[in-house]
PDB file of C-alpha atoms in Angstrom:
ATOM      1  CA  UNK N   1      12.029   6.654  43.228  1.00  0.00           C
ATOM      2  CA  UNK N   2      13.421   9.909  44.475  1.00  0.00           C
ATOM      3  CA  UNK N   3      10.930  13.060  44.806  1.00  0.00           C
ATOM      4  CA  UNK N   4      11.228  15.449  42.401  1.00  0.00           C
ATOM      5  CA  UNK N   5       9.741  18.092  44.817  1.00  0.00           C
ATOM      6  CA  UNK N   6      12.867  17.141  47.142  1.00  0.00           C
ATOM      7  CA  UNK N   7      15.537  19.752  47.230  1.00  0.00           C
ATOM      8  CA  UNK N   8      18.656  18.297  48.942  1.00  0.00           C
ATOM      9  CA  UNK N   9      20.958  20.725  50.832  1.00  0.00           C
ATOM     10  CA  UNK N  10      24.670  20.840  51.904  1.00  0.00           C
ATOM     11  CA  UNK N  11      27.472  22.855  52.872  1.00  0.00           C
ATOM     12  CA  UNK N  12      30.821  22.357  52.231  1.00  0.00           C
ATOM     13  CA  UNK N  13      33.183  24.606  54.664  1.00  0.00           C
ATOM     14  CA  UNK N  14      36.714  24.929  53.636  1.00  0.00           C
ATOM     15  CA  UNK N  15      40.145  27.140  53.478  1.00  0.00           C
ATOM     16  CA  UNK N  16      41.753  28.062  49.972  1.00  0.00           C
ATOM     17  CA  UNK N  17      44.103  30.536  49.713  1.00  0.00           C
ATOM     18  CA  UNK N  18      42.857  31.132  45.720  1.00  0.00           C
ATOM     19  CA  UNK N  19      40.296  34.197  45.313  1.00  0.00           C
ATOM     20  CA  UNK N  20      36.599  33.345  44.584  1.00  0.00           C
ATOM     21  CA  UNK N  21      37.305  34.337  41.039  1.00  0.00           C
ATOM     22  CA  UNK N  22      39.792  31.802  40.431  1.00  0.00           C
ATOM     23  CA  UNK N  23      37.781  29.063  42.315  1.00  0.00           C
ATOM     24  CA  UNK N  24      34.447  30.120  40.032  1.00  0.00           C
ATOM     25  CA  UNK N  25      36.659  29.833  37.265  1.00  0.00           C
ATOM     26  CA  UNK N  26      37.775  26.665  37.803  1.00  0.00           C
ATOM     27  CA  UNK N  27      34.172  25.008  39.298  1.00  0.00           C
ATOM     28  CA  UNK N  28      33.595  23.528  35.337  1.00  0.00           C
ATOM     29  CA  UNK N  29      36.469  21.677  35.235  1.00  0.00           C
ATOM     30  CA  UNK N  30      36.477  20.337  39.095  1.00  0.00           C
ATOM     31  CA  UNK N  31      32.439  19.668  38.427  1.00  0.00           C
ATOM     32  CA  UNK N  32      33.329  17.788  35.536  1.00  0.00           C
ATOM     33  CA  UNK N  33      36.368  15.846  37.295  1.00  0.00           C
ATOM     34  CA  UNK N  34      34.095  14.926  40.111  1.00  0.00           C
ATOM     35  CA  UNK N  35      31.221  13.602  37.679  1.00  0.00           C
ATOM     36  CA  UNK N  36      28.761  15.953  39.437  1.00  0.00           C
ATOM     37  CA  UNK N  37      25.124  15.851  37.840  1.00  0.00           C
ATOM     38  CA  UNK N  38      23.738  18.390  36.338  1.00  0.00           C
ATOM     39  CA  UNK N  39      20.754  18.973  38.947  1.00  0.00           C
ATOM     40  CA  UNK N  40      23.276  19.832  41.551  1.00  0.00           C
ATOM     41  CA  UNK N  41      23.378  23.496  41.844  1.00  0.00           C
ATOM     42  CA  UNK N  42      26.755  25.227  43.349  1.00  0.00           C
ATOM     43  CA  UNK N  43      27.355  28.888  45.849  1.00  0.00           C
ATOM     44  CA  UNK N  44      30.113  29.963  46.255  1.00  0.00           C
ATOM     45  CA  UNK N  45      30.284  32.221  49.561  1.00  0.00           C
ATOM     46  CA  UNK N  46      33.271  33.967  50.531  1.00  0.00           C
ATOM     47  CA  UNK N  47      33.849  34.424  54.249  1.00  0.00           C
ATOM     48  CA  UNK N  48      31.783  32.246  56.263  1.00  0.00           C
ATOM     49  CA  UNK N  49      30.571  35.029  57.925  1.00  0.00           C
ATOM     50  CA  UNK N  50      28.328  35.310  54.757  1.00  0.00           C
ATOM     51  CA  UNK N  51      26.313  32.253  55.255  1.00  0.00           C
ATOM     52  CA  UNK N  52      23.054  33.148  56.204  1.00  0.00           C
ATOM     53  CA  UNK N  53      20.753  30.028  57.694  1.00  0.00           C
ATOM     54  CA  UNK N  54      18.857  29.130  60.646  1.00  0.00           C
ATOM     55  CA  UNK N  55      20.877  29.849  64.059  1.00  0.00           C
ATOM     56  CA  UNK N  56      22.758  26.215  63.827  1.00  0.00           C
ATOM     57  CA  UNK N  57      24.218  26.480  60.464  1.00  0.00           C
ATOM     58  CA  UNK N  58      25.253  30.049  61.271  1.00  0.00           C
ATOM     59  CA  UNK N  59      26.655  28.820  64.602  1.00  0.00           C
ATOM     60  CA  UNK N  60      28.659  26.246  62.712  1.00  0.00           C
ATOM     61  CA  UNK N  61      29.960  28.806  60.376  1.00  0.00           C
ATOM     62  CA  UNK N  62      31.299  30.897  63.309  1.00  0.00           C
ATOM     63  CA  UNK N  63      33.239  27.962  64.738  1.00  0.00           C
ATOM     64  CA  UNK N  64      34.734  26.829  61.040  1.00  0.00           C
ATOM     65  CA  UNK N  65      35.766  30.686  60.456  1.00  0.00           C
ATOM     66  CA  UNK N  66      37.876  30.396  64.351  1.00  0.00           C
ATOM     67  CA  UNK N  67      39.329  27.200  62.285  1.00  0.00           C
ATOM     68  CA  UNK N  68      40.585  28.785  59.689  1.00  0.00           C
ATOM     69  CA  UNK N  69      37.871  28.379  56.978  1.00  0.00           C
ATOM     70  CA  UNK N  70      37.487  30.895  54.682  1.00  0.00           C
ATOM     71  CA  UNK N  71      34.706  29.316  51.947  1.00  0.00           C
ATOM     72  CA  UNK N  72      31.825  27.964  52.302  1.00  0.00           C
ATOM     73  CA  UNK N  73      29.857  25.859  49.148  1.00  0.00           C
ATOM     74  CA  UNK N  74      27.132  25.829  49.293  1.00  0.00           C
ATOM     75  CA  UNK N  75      25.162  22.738  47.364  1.00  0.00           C
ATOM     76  CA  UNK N  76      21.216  22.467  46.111  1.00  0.00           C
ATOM     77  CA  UNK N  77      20.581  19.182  44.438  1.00  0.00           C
ATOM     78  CA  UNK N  78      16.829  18.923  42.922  1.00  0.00           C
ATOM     79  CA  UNK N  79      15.499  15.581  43.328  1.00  0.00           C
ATOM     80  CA  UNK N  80      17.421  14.588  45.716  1.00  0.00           C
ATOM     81  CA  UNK N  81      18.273  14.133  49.732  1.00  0.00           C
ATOM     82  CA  UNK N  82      20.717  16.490  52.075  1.00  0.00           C
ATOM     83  CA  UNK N  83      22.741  13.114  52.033  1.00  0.00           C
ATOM     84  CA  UNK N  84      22.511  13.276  48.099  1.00  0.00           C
ATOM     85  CA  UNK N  85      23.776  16.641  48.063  1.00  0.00           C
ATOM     86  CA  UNK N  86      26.563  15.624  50.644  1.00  0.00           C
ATOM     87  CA  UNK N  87      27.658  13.292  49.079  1.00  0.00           C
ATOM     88  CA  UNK N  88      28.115  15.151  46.017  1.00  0.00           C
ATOM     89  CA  UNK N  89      29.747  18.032  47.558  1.00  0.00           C
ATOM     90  CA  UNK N  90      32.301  15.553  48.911  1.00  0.00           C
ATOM     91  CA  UNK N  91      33.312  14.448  45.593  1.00  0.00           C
ATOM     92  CA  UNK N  92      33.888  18.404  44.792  1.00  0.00           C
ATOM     93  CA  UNK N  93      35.790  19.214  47.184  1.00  0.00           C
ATOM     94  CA  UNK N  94      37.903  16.426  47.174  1.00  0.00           C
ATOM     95  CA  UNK N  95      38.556  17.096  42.966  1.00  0.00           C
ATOM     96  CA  UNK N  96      38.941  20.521  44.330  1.00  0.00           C
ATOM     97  CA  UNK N  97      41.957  19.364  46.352  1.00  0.00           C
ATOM     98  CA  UNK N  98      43.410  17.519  42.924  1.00  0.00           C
ATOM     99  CA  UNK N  99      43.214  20.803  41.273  1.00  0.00           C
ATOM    100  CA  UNK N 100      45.738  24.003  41.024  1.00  0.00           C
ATOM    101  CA  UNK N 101      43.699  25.906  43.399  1.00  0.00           C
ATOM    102  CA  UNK N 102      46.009  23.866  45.838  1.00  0.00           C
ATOM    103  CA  UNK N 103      49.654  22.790  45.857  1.00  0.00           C
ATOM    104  CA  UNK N 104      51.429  19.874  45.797  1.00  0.00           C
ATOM    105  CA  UNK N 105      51.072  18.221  49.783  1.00  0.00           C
ATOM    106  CA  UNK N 106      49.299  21.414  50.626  1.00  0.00           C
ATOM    107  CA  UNK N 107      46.930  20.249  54.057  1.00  0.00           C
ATOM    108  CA  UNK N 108      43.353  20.462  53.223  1.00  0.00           C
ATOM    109  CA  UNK N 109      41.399  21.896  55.879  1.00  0.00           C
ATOM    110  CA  UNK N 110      37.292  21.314  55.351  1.00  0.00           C
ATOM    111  CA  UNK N 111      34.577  19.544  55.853  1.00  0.00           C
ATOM    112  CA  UNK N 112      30.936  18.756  54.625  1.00  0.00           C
ATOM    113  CA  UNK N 113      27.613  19.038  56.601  1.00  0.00           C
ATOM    114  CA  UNK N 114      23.953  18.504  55.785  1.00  0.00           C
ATOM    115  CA  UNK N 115      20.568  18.309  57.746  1.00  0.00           C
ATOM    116  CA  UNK N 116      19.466  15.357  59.246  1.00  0.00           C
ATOM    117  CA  UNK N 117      16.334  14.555  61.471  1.00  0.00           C
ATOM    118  CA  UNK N 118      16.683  18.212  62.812  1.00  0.00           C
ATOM    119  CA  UNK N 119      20.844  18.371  63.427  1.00  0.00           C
ATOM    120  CA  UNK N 120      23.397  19.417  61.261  1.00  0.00           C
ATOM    121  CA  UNK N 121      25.978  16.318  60.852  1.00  0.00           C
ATOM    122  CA  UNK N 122      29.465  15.733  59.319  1.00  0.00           C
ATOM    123  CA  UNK N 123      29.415  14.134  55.853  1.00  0.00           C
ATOM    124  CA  UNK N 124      32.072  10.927  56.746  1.00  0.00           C
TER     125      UNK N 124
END
């Protein structure tokens, strides 16, 4: 049984050329595509440079905004693990992708990390 005290954390870094307005306004309709649960909580931060977070998530966010990377997601799922949350956040961005904030064989460029045992890791 998962613990209800447990907050699970991601990030989802990624480059859309679509203004934060347009990407807020279309977060329903992606959420609902991607079957997201309810308990999973959603920020949206524009420029990476935004992210605020201990000195390894920040450092991350330095080398995704040198990529290209414009957004960051960021994910807080009650109940649940920073895998949990990952997972999730996966699912989002990739009905994100499906969606008109992104054209027809337009390249995705993103990616999804999360805490584990002390390091920030890649969501595969």
């Amino acid at each position: 049984m998962e613990n209800e005290r447990e907050v699970g954390k991601a990030y989802g870094f990624f480059y859309c050329k679509a203004s934060k307005n347009k990407i807020e306004a279309l977060l329903p309709e992606i959420r609902s595509n991607a079957n997201t649960p309810s308990k999973l909580e959603l920020s949206l931060i524009e420029e990476v440079d935004n992210l605020r977070g201990d000195t390894r998530l920040t450092d991350l966010a330095k080398e995704a905004k040198q990529n290209g990377i414009n957004y960051v997601l960021e994910a807080t799922y009650q109940g649940a693990t920073n895998k949990n949350a990952a997972d999730e956040l996966s699912d989002i961005l990739n009905s994100a992708y499906q969606s008109p904030l992104y054209d027809q064989g337009e390249q995705f460029k993103g990616g999804v990390v999360y805490e584990d045992e002390g390091k920030y890791i890649f969501h595969e």
